[in-house]
Amino acid sequence: MIRLAAGLWLVAAPALATGGAEVFEAHCASCHAAAPGAPAGAGPNLAGLSGRAVAGDPAFDYSPALQAARAAGEAWDAARLRRFLDDPEAMYPGLWMGGTSLRGTADVAAVVAYLMGGIGR
């Protein structure tokens, strides 16, 4: 049973990541770039997000809430990003970013897989 579950994950993971690009484009790209070297927009560039310090894009002016998270040594991983996308303001009160337009856990999971999948590395 464990082998079957692992096998299904390996088959589903690429589809999830591909769907993540589409979900990101539809819900996040109006404010965030995900291409290496692309300029920041209303939000920071998210290329290379996995393992990067919170508030880690040097070309972006972050809110004090995110600057404090960086000073505390926080870094982006899948679990932190999932919690953030579920409710950004609850995670970082005073955040300058509004809520997300992601619709449900499938969209959040797809975007997390996409951004944590090594874009921009």
Short mmCIF file of C-alpha atoms in Angstrom, two decimals:
data_model
loop_
_atom_site.label_atom_id
_atom_site.label_comp_id
_atom_site.label_asym_id
_atom_site.label_seq_id
_atom_site.Cartn_x
_atom_site.Cartn_y
_atom_site.Cartn_z
CA MET A 1 0.00 0.00 0.00
CA ILE A 2 2.83 2.41 0.80
CA ARG A 3 4.46 1.69 -2.57
CA LEU A 4 1.18 2.39 -4.32
CA ALA A 5 0.78 5.73 -2.53
CA ALA A 6 4.37 6.71 -3.33
CA GLY A 7 3.87 5.70 -6.94
CA LEU A 8 0.70 7.75 -7.22
CA TRP A 9 2.51 10.78 -5.77
CA LEU A 10 5.28 10.45 -8.34
CA VAL A 11 2.75 10.31 -11.14
CA ALA A 12 0.62 13.16 -9.75
CA ALA A 13 3.45 15.54 -8.82
CA PRO A 14 4.30 16.68 -12.39
CA ALA A 15 0.65 17.27 -13.17
CA LEU A 16 0.26 19.29 -9.99
CA ALA A 17 3.31 21.41 -10.81
CA THR A 18 2.07 22.03 -14.36
CA GLY A 19 -1.33 23.04 -13.03
CA GLY A 20 0.51 25.27 -10.58
CA ALA A 21 1.94 27.39 -13.38
CA GLU A 22 -1.55 27.94 -14.74
CA VAL A 23 -3.00 28.73 -11.31
CA PHE A 24 -0.08 31.07 -10.56
CA GLU A 25 -0.61 32.88 -13.86
CA ALA A 26 -4.33 33.26 -13.23
CA HIS A 27 -4.16 34.36 -9.59
CA CYS A 28 -0.68 35.64 -8.73
CA ALA A 29 1.11 36.92 -11.84
CA SER A 30 -0.68 40.27 -11.85
CA CYS A 31 1.51 41.20 -8.85
CA HIS A 32 4.34 38.64 -8.80
CA ALA A 33 6.88 37.50 -11.39
CA ALA A 34 8.29 33.99 -11.20
CA ALA A 35 10.96 34.27 -13.90
CA PRO A 36 14.58 34.71 -12.81
CA GLY A 37 15.70 38.30 -13.26
CA ALA A 38 12.22 39.68 -13.91
CA PRO A 39 11.57 42.97 -12.14
CA ALA A 40 9.42 43.11 -9.03
CA GLY A 41 5.91 44.35 -9.55
CA ALA A 42 3.39 45.18 -6.86
CA GLY A 43 4.82 42.07 -5.15
CA PRO A 44 8.33 40.60 -5.12
CA ASN A 45 9.72 38.23 -7.73
CA LEU A 46 9.15 34.68 -6.48
CA ALA A 47 11.77 32.89 -8.59
CA GLY A 48 14.00 30.72 -6.39
CA LEU A 49 11.60 30.99 -3.46
CA SER A 50 12.32 27.56 -1.95
CA GLY A 51 14.75 28.05 0.93
CA ARG A 52 14.96 31.81 0.41
CA ALA A 53 14.68 34.08 3.43
CA VAL A 54 11.30 35.65 3.99
CA ALA A 55 11.56 39.18 2.54
CA GLY A 56 14.54 37.96 0.57
CA ASP A 57 14.20 39.75 -2.78
CA PRO A 58 16.70 42.63 -2.47
CA ALA A 59 14.87 44.57 -5.20
CA PHE A 60 11.63 44.79 -3.21
CA ASP A 61 10.48 47.06 -0.38
CA TYR A 62 8.82 44.74 2.16
CA SER A 63 6.37 45.56 4.94
CA PRO A 64 7.74 45.79 8.48
CA ALA A 65 5.93 42.51 9.26
CA LEU A 66 7.96 40.64 6.63
CA GLN A 67 11.17 42.48 7.51
CA ALA A 68 10.71 41.26 11.11
CA ALA A 69 10.22 37.69 9.84
CA ARG A 70 13.47 37.93 7.92
CA ALA A 71 15.27 39.33 10.98
CA ALA A 72 13.94 36.33 12.93
CA GLY A 73 15.57 34.00 10.39
CA GLU A 74 12.41 32.70 8.74
CA ALA A 75 12.78 31.08 5.31
CA TRP A 76 10.29 29.82 2.73
CA ASP A 77 9.51 26.13 2.58
CA ALA A 78 6.39 24.33 1.41
CA ALA A 79 4.71 24.26 4.82
CA ARG A 80 5.33 27.97 5.50
CA LEU A 81 4.14 28.96 2.02
CA ARG A 82 0.99 26.83 2.37
CA ARG A 83 0.13 28.51 5.70
CA PHE A 84 0.86 31.91 4.19
CA LEU A 85 -1.34 31.38 1.13
CA ASP A 86 -4.18 30.10 3.31
CA ASP A 87 -4.31 33.46 5.16
CA PRO A 88 -1.43 35.92 4.62
CA GLU A 89 -2.70 38.55 7.06
CA ALA A 90 -3.19 36.03 9.88
CA MET A 91 0.36 34.78 9.45
CA TYR A 92 1.96 38.22 9.19
CA PRO A 93 -0.33 40.89 10.68
CA GLY A 94 0.31 44.26 9.08
CA LEU A 95 1.36 42.70 5.79
CA TRP A 96 0.98 45.06 2.85
CA MET A 97 -0.30 42.27 0.58
CA GLY A 98 -4.04 41.74 0.47
CA GLY A 99 -5.56 38.29 0.55
CA THR A 100 -5.09 35.86 -2.27
CA SER A 101 -7.65 35.00 -4.91
CA LEU A 102 -6.75 31.30 -4.73
CA ARG A 103 -9.82 29.12 -4.57
CA GLY A 104 -9.45 26.25 -2.13
CA THR A 105 -6.77 23.85 -1.07
CA ALA A 106 -6.17 22.45 -4.57
CA ASP A 107 -5.17 25.89 -5.90
CA VAL A 108 -2.95 26.53 -2.87
CA ALA A 109 -1.30 23.12 -3.22
CA ALA A 110 -0.71 23.70 -6.94
CA VAL A 111 0.94 27.09 -6.38
CA VAL A 112 3.06 25.72 -3.54
CA ALA A 113 4.26 22.85 -5.74
CA TYR A 114 5.02 25.27 -8.57
CA LEU A 115 6.96 27.78 -6.46
CA MET A 116 8.78 25.18 -4.38
CA GLY A 117 9.68 23.20 -7.49
CA GLY A 118 12.89 25.10 -8.13
CA ILE A 119 11.73 27.92 -10.40
CA GLY A 120 14.62 30.27 -10.91
CA ARG A 121 17.32 28.05 -9.49
#
